Short mmCIF file of C-alpha atoms and ligand atoms in Angstrom, two decimals:
data_model
loop_
_atom_site.label_atom_id
_atom_site.label_comp_id
_atom_site.label_asym_id
_atom_site.label_seq_id
_atom_site.Cartn_x
_atom_site.Cartn_y
_atom_site.Cartn_z
CA HIS I 28 16.92 -4.99 26.70
CA LEU I 29 16.80 -4.29 23.03
CA ASN I 30 19.16 -5.70 20.54
CA PHE I 31 18.91 -3.94 17.21
CA ASN I 32 20.97 -6.65 15.57
CA ASP I 33 18.24 -9.13 16.31
CA PRO I 34 16.68 -9.91 12.92
CA ALA I 35 13.25 -9.63 14.53
CA PHE I 36 13.96 -5.92 14.89
CA ASP I 37 13.41 -4.21 11.60
CA GLU I 38 14.18 -0.60 10.82
CA THR I 39 10.63 0.58 11.29
CA GLN I 40 10.71 -0.73 14.81
CA GLU I 41 14.06 0.82 15.45
CA GLU I 42 12.73 4.17 14.29
CA PHE I 43 9.66 3.73 16.47
CA PHE I 44 11.89 3.10 19.45
CA GLU I 45 13.88 6.24 18.67
CA LEU I 46 10.70 8.26 18.30
CA VAL I 47 9.44 7.14 21.68
CA ASN I 48 12.82 7.76 23.23
CA SER I 49 12.86 11.28 21.90
CA THR I 50 9.69 12.11 23.85
CA GLY I 51 11.64 11.51 27.02
CA ALA I 52 9.32 8.71 28.12
CA LYS I 53 10.90 5.96 30.16
CA ILE I 54 10.36 2.75 28.26
CA ALA I 55 9.34 -0.11 30.52
CA GLY I 56 9.33 -2.62 27.72
CA VAL I 57 8.43 -3.48 24.17
CA ILE I 58 5.80 -6.02 23.35
CA ALA I 59 6.21 -7.40 19.87
CA GLY I 60 3.35 -8.64 17.83
CA LYS I 61 2.56 -9.19 14.20
CA ARG I 62 -1.02 -9.01 13.14
CA TYR I 63 -2.00 -8.94 9.56
CA ARG I 64 -5.69 -8.36 10.13
CA PRO I 65 -6.24 -5.87 12.97
CA ASP I 66 -8.98 -6.57 15.44
CA ALA I 67 -11.84 -4.12 14.93
CA LYS I 68 -12.37 -3.43 18.60
CA TYR I 69 -8.85 -3.45 20.08
CA PHE I 70 -6.52 -3.50 17.07
CA ALA I 71 -4.52 -6.24 18.83
CA GLY I 72 -5.96 -9.70 19.38
CA SER I 73 -7.55 -10.54 22.68
CA GLY I 74 -4.63 -12.63 23.96
CA LYS I 75 -2.22 -9.83 23.09
CA VAL I 76 -4.34 -7.24 24.87
CA ASP I 77 -4.28 -9.43 27.98
CA GLU I 78 -0.51 -9.70 27.69
CA ILE I 79 -0.23 -5.92 27.44
CA GLY I 80 -2.61 -5.53 30.37
CA GLU I 81 -0.51 -7.78 32.57
CA PHE I 82 2.63 -5.92 31.57
CA VAL I 83 1.04 -2.56 32.34
CA GLU I 84 -0.01 -3.75 35.76
CA GLN I 85 3.31 -5.34 36.56
CA HIS I 86 5.32 -2.24 35.59
CA HIS I 87 2.78 0.37 36.67
CA ALA I 88 2.96 1.78 33.16
CA SER I 89 0.97 4.92 32.54
CA LEU I 90 1.09 4.90 28.78
CA VAL I 91 0.90 2.35 25.98
CA ILE I 92 2.01 3.42 22.50
CA PHE I 93 1.17 1.44 19.40
CA ASN I 94 3.44 1.64 16.37
CA HIS I 95 0.38 1.85 14.18
CA GLU I 96 -2.56 4.10 13.55
CA LEU I 97 -5.47 3.35 15.86
CA SER I 98 -9.06 4.30 15.19
CA PRO I 99 -10.72 6.58 17.76
CA SER I 100 -12.83 3.73 19.06
CA GLN I 101 -9.90 1.32 19.27
CA GLU I 102 -7.97 3.87 21.28
CA ARG I 103 -10.91 4.33 23.63
CA ASN I 104 -11.61 0.62 24.00
CA LEU I 105 -7.98 -0.02 24.77
CA GLU I 106 -7.86 2.74 27.34
CA GLN I 107 -10.88 1.28 29.10
CA ARG I 108 -9.52 -2.21 29.12
CA LEU I 109 -5.91 -1.37 29.98
CA LYS I 110 -6.83 1.42 32.39
CA CYS I 111 -4.06 3.68 31.15
CA ARG I 112 -3.49 6.17 28.35
CA VAL I 113 -3.10 4.79 24.85
CA LEU I 114 -1.52 6.56 21.89
CA GLY I 115 -1.41 5.62 18.22
CA ARG I 116 1.23 6.74 15.76
CA THR I 117 -0.30 10.11 14.93
CA GLY I 118 -0.69 10.93 18.61
CA LEU I 119 2.95 10.05 19.20
CA ILE I 120 4.24 12.12 16.30
CA LEU I 121 2.13 15.08 17.36
CA ASP I 122 3.57 14.86 20.83
CA ILE I 123 7.07 14.96 19.37
CA PHE I 124 6.22 17.84 17.06
CA ALA I 125 4.85 19.72 20.04
CA ARG I 126 8.17 19.40 21.82
CA ARG I 127 10.24 20.37 18.83
CA ALA I 128 8.33 23.33 17.45
CA ARG I 129 10.50 26.42 17.67
CA SER I 130 8.74 29.21 15.85
CA HIS I 131 5.44 30.77 16.82
CA GLU I 132 3.90 29.43 13.64
CA GLY I 133 5.22 25.94 14.26
CA LYS I 134 3.68 25.93 17.71
CA LEU I 135 0.33 27.06 16.40
CA GLN I 136 0.46 24.43 13.67
CA VAL I 137 1.11 21.69 16.17
CA GLU I 138 -1.63 22.83 18.50
CA LEU I 139 -4.11 22.96 15.66
CA ALA I 140 -3.15 19.50 14.44
CA GLN I 141 -3.48 18.19 17.98
CA LEU I 142 -6.93 19.65 18.42
CA GLN I 143 -8.05 18.35 15.06
CA HIS I 144 -6.74 14.94 15.97
CA LEU I 145 -8.54 15.18 19.29
CA SER I 146 -11.78 16.16 17.65
CA THR I 147 -11.86 12.92 15.69
CA ARG I 148 -11.68 11.07 18.97
CA LEU I 149 -14.38 13.11 20.63
CA VAL I 150 -17.14 10.67 21.21
CA ARG I 151 -18.02 10.68 24.82
CA GLY I 152 -16.70 13.89 26.20
CA TRP I 153 -13.71 16.08 26.09
CA THR I 154 -13.58 16.23 29.80
CA HIS I 155 -10.11 16.88 31.01
CA LEU I 156 -9.33 20.23 29.42
CA GLU I 157 -12.15 22.52 30.42
CA ARG I 158 -13.59 20.78 33.44
CA GLN I 159 -10.42 21.28 35.37
CA LYS I 160 -10.92 24.97 35.06
CA GLY I 161 -14.29 24.72 36.78
CA GLY I 162 -16.52 24.10 33.85
CA ILE I 163 -19.39 26.11 35.31
CA GLY I 164 -21.12 28.30 32.83
CA LEU I 165 -19.70 26.51 29.85
CA ARG I 166 -22.75 24.54 28.92
CA GLY I 167 -25.39 26.22 26.83
CA PRO I 168 -29.11 25.65 27.48
CA GLY I 169 -30.16 22.13 26.61
CA GLU I 170 -26.69 21.02 25.63
CA THR I 171 -25.35 17.62 26.53
CA GLN I 172 -21.77 17.44 27.76
CA LEU I 173 -20.74 16.10 24.39
CA GLU I 174 -22.33 18.99 22.55
CA THR I 175 -20.63 21.43 24.88
CA ASP I 176 -17.31 19.73 24.31
CA ARG I 177 -17.75 19.85 20.56
CA ARG I 178 -18.59 23.52 20.67
CA LEU I 179 -15.64 24.41 22.86
CA LEU I 180 -13.26 22.45 20.74
CA GLY I 181 -14.69 23.88 17.55
CA GLY I 182 -14.24 27.38 18.96
CA ARG I 183 -10.62 26.76 19.87
CA ILE I 184 -9.89 25.32 16.46
CA LYS I 185 -11.46 28.34 14.81
CA SER I 186 -9.49 30.85 16.82
CA LEU I 187 -6.25 28.97 16.25
CA LYS I 188 -6.88 28.97 12.51
CA LYS I 189 -7.38 32.71 12.62
CA ARG I 190 -4.13 33.28 14.47
CA LEU I 191 -2.32 30.98 12.09
CA ASP I 192 -3.67 32.87 9.09
CA LYS I 193 -2.24 36.05 10.50
CA VAL I 194 1.18 34.57 11.20
CA ARG I 195 1.23 33.01 7.77
CA SER I 196 0.46 36.19 5.97
CA GLN I 197 3.28 37.88 7.87
CA ARG I 198 5.65 35.14 6.82
CA GLU I 199 4.33 35.33 3.29
CA GLN I 200 5.28 39.00 3.25
CA GLY I 201 8.74 38.16 4.46
CA ARG I 202 9.08 35.58 1.76
CA ARG I 203 7.97 37.96 -0.93
CA SER I 204 10.41 40.60 0.14
CA ARG I 205 13.16 38.01 0.13
CA GLN I 206 12.17 37.09 -3.40
CA ARG I 207 12.16 40.72 -4.40
CA SER I 208 15.62 41.11 -2.98
CA GLY I 209 16.66 38.46 -5.46
CA ILE I 210 18.75 36.54 -2.97
CA PRO I 211 18.68 32.84 -3.82
CA VAL I 212 17.22 30.59 -1.16
CA ILE I 213 18.75 27.19 -0.57
CA SER I 214 16.69 24.79 1.47
CA LEU I 215 18.04 21.84 3.38
CA VAL I 216 15.77 18.82 3.19
CA GLY I 217 16.17 15.25 4.23
CA TYR I 218 15.17 12.55 6.59
CA THR I 219 15.40 13.34 10.23
CA ASN I 220 18.80 12.80 11.89
CA VAL I 221 20.85 12.80 8.68
CA GLY I 222 22.75 15.90 9.79
CA LYS I 223 20.84 18.85 8.34
CA SER I 224 21.20 21.06 11.41
CA SER I 225 24.88 20.19 11.72
CA LEU I 226 25.47 21.14 8.11
CA PHE I 227 23.40 24.28 8.52
CA ASN I 228 25.55 25.28 11.47
CA LYS I 229 28.79 24.52 9.71
CA MET I 230 27.74 26.45 6.64
CA THR I 231 26.50 29.47 8.51
CA ALA I 232 28.75 29.07 11.54
CA ALA I 233 25.89 29.81 13.87
CA GLY I 234 24.68 27.99 16.89
CA VAL I 235 21.36 26.51 15.87
CA TYR I 236 20.00 23.83 18.13
CA ALA I 237 21.31 20.49 16.89
CA ASP I 238 21.16 17.34 18.88
CA ASP I 239 20.71 13.68 18.45
CA ARG I 240 17.01 13.73 19.00
CA LEU I 241 14.50 13.73 16.23
CA PHE I 242 12.84 16.81 14.79
CA ALA I 243 15.39 19.33 15.88
CA THR I 244 14.27 21.25 12.83
CA LEU I 245 10.50 21.32 12.62
CA ASP I 246 10.44 24.98 11.77
CA PRO I 247 12.23 26.60 8.93
CA THR I 248 15.12 28.65 10.07
CA LEU I 249 16.54 31.12 7.69
CA ARG I 250 20.00 32.52 7.72
CA ARG I 251 22.04 34.63 5.40
CA MET I 252 25.22 33.13 4.22
CA GLN I 253 28.02 34.76 2.31
CA LEU I 254 30.53 32.60 0.55
CA VAL I 255 33.58 33.84 -1.23
CA ASP I 256 32.80 34.21 -4.91
CA THR I 257 29.08 33.74 -4.67
CA GLU I 258 26.07 35.91 -4.34
CA PRO I 259 24.83 36.30 -0.79
CA LEU I 260 22.63 33.27 -0.22
CA ILE I 261 19.92 32.38 2.23
CA LEU I 262 20.14 28.95 3.74
CA ALA I 263 16.93 27.51 5.11
CA ASP I 264 16.93 24.64 7.56
CA THR I 265 13.52 23.05 7.12
CA VAL I 266 11.77 20.01 8.43
CA GLY I 267 12.97 16.54 9.21
CA PHE I 268 10.94 13.94 7.43
CA ILE I 269 10.09 10.61 8.93
CA ARG I 270 8.86 7.30 7.63
CA GLN I 271 5.12 7.10 7.03
CA LEU I 272 4.35 10.64 8.07
CA PRO I 273 0.57 10.47 8.43
CA HIS I 274 -1.08 12.16 5.53
CA ASP I 275 -3.10 14.70 7.48
CA LEU I 276 0.07 15.79 9.21
CA VAL I 277 1.69 16.58 5.88
CA GLU I 278 -1.35 18.80 5.32
CA SER I 279 -0.95 20.54 8.66
CA PHE I 280 2.64 21.41 8.01
CA SER I 281 2.24 22.22 4.36
CA SER I 282 2.83 25.92 4.87
CA THR I 283 6.16 25.25 6.54
CA LEU I 284 6.98 23.01 3.62
CA GLU I 285 6.07 25.73 1.15
CA GLU I 286 9.38 27.40 1.85
CA THR I 287 10.88 24.33 0.32
CA ARG I 288 8.73 24.57 -2.77
CA ASP I 289 9.87 28.12 -3.40
CA ALA I 290 13.56 27.50 -2.89
CA ASN I 291 16.03 27.95 -5.73
CA LEU I 292 17.94 24.85 -4.76
CA LEU I 293 17.36 21.94 -2.42
CA LEU I 294 20.26 20.38 -0.60
CA HIS I 295 18.95 16.87 -0.11
CA VAL I 296 21.01 15.58 2.78
CA VAL I 297 21.35 11.83 3.26
CA ASP I 298 23.29 9.67 5.67
CA ALA I 299 25.90 8.14 3.36
CA VAL I 300 26.32 5.06 5.50
CA ALA I 301 22.70 4.31 6.44
CA PRO I 302 21.76 0.86 5.17
CA ASP I 303 18.32 2.10 4.10
CA ARG I 304 19.71 5.29 2.57
CA ASP I 305 18.08 4.92 -0.83
CA GLU I 306 14.69 4.02 0.60
CA LEU I 307 14.78 7.12 2.82
CA MET I 308 15.75 9.28 -0.15
CA ALA I 309 12.75 7.96 -2.02
CA GLN I 310 10.53 8.78 0.97
CA VAL I 311 11.79 12.33 1.05
CA ASP I 312 11.26 12.65 -2.69
CA SER I 313 7.70 11.48 -2.32
CA VAL I 314 6.99 14.11 0.34
CA LEU I 315 8.59 16.71 -1.92
CA GLU I 316 6.25 15.62 -4.67
CA GLN I 317 3.25 15.86 -2.35
CA ILE I 318 4.06 19.49 -1.66
CA GLY I 319 4.82 20.32 -5.28
CA ALA I 320 8.56 20.73 -4.83
CA GLN I 321 9.63 17.98 -7.21
CA GLY I 322 10.67 20.53 -9.81
CA VAL I 323 13.15 22.37 -7.61
CA PRO I 324 16.75 21.52 -8.57
CA GLN I 325 18.45 19.21 -6.10
CA LEU I 326 22.00 18.72 -4.99
CA THR I 327 22.45 15.53 -3.02
CA ILE I 328 24.71 15.69 0.01
CA TYR I 329 26.11 12.37 1.18
CA ASN I 330 26.91 13.28 4.76
CA LYS I 331 28.75 11.43 7.53
CA ILE I 332 31.50 10.02 5.32
CA ASP I 333 33.71 10.02 8.42
CA LYS I 334 31.78 7.00 9.59
CA ALA I 335 33.22 4.73 6.90
CA ASN I 336 36.90 4.18 6.21
CA ASP I 337 36.48 3.78 2.48
CA LEU I 338 34.67 7.07 1.84
CA GLN I 339 36.51 10.19 0.74
CA PRO I 340 35.22 13.68 0.12
CA ARG I 341 34.35 13.98 -3.55
CA ILE I 342 31.95 15.43 -6.08
CA GLU I 343 30.05 13.80 -8.89
CA ARG I 344 29.01 15.73 -11.97
CA ASP I 345 26.29 14.95 -14.48
CA GLN I 346 26.85 14.79 -18.22
CA GLN I 347 26.46 18.54 -18.55
CA GLY I 348 29.25 18.92 -16.04
CA GLN I 349 27.04 20.21 -13.24
CA ILE I 350 27.80 19.01 -9.74
CA GLN I 351 24.98 16.71 -8.61
CA ARG I 352 26.42 14.95 -5.57
CA VAL I 353 28.79 15.96 -2.84
CA TRP I 354 30.27 13.53 -0.34
CA LEU I 355 31.29 15.21 2.91
CA SER I 356 31.17 15.22 6.68
CA ALA I 357 29.38 18.02 8.45
CA GLN I 358 31.03 16.92 11.64
CA THR I 359 34.69 16.86 10.67
CA GLY I 360 34.27 19.49 7.98
CA GLU I 361 36.00 17.42 5.30
CA GLY I 362 34.42 18.02 1.91
CA LEU I 363 32.74 21.29 2.91
CA GLU I 364 34.92 23.15 0.42
CA LEU I 365 33.44 20.93 -2.29
CA LEU I 366 29.95 22.00 -1.31
CA ARG I 367 31.11 25.60 -1.45
CA LEU I 368 32.48 24.94 -4.92
CA ALA I 369 29.14 23.47 -6.01
CA LEU I 370 27.32 26.56 -4.72
CA GLN I 371 29.81 28.89 -6.38
CA GLU I 372 29.22 27.15 -9.68
CA ARG I 373 25.46 27.34 -9.36
CA PHE I 374 25.32 30.84 -7.96
CA PRO I 375 28.30 32.73 -9.31
CA ALA I 376 28.89 36.17 -7.92
CA ASP I 377 27.53 38.35 -10.69
CA MET I 378 24.29 36.71 -11.73
CA PRO I 379 20.87 38.08 -10.90
CA TYR I 380 18.41 35.71 -9.26
CA ALA I 381 15.25 37.74 -9.13
CA GLN I 382 13.15 34.93 -10.56
CA PRO I 383 11.48 32.68 -8.02
CA VAL I 384 11.31 29.04 -9.06
CA ASN I 385 7.55 28.82 -8.64
CA PRO I 386 6.15 32.26 -9.34
P1 GDP F 408 19.03 16.60 11.44
O1 GDP F 408 17.92 15.95 12.22
O2 GDP F 408 19.05 16.11 10.02
O3 GDP F 408 19.04 18.09 11.53
O4 GDP F 408 20.39 16.02 12.05
P2 GDP F 408 21.42 16.69 13.10
O5 GDP F 408 22.23 17.75 12.46
O6 GDP F 408 20.69 17.03 14.36
O7 GDP F 408 22.39 15.46 13.33
C1 GDP F 408 21.92 14.23 13.84
C2 GDP F 408 23.05 13.47 14.51
O8 GDP F 408 24.04 13.10 13.55
C3 GDP F 408 23.78 14.31 15.56
O9 GDP F 408 24.11 13.46 16.62
C4 GDP F 408 25.02 14.79 14.84
O10 GDP F 408 26.10 15.01 15.72
C5 GDP F 408 25.30 13.60 13.93
N1 GDP F 408 26.02 14.02 12.71
C6 GDP F 408 25.71 15.05 11.88
N2 GDP F 408 26.60 15.14 10.88
C7 GDP F 408 27.51 14.15 11.08
C8 GDP F 408 28.69 13.72 10.38
O11 GDP F 408 29.10 14.26 9.35
N3 GDP F 408 29.35 12.65 10.89
C9 GDP F 408 28.94 12.00 12.02
N4 GDP F 408 29.65 10.96 12.45
N5 GDP F 408 27.84 12.38 12.70
C10 GDP F 408 27.14 13.44 12.25
#
């Protein structure tokens, strides 16, 4: 029984809860704990681990997820002591990414990241994957099980990388031909759940998968869009960002994010009524910086104005008179014409756009 209005529940915890929910796992309960100095062996203190253990037994839980990064040995020690599976934050996010990946490339990226994550935890045997298939004939002469496991895993990682390279170079070609065509690319960015897919659908009037769960948009989806009085445009629905995206994951998905770096304009979508709106915007900006997209012009979309009585559709211009902010609702459609106006002003019908932003 969770009460998000309880002051003990901060937004990070609320997000964690949503993340877990989006995996489809049935949550038996949440055990709170604040620890400023993590225990080297178990992350949590001994009393807390006992408490978790009792809870696991009582509810026959099969999985314990920590809202924190765990070291490989902590994860293993916990699994031994709790006698059930244990996931840290990266493991959880990878699981979610795996469910949300839509494109072939996205799926390969997730699998590679999962295997790389697994390989850091490979200390006493990667038993479950290959042994189930028989396992006979896998071990080379004189190899220990661990050495065999390492070799198998290394081989899978290598072959995945090769396949990814191929897919990427195909996408690279597609991107180059889009650039040659001179059609401006507009990329939607923003924190997860702010309404990017909804806006994408409204703008392109196409049925892209949008739902309330997180990461509906792990893969970039491109669509041509023709507005009255503008050039034809390409709208790209990219990734949903989340708080504290582990650094190595940003790496893994960097090629997906490259689309963003090469866009002519970013529509940075924010939830106008979210209490932590500005903090989330800053998080997105910092990811954009990490991938070298900080120089791409941005138009900020304050979405979901229908959720507050005092918000009206409107635009805000900078001192040069350029539209910088649009307040609208992707759901009701109010304010969409203002976004169209902003795009018409930036991409008027008779201007050539053959120059990519980052050649
Ligand atoms: P994304 O993760 O950023 O792509 O977000 P989605 O487009 O999937 O939207 C997340 C949730 O917010 C969905 O439940 C949408 O129905 C809802 N949503 C999107 N736009 C609006 C809006 O303008 N107003 C309201 N009230 N809800 C919206």
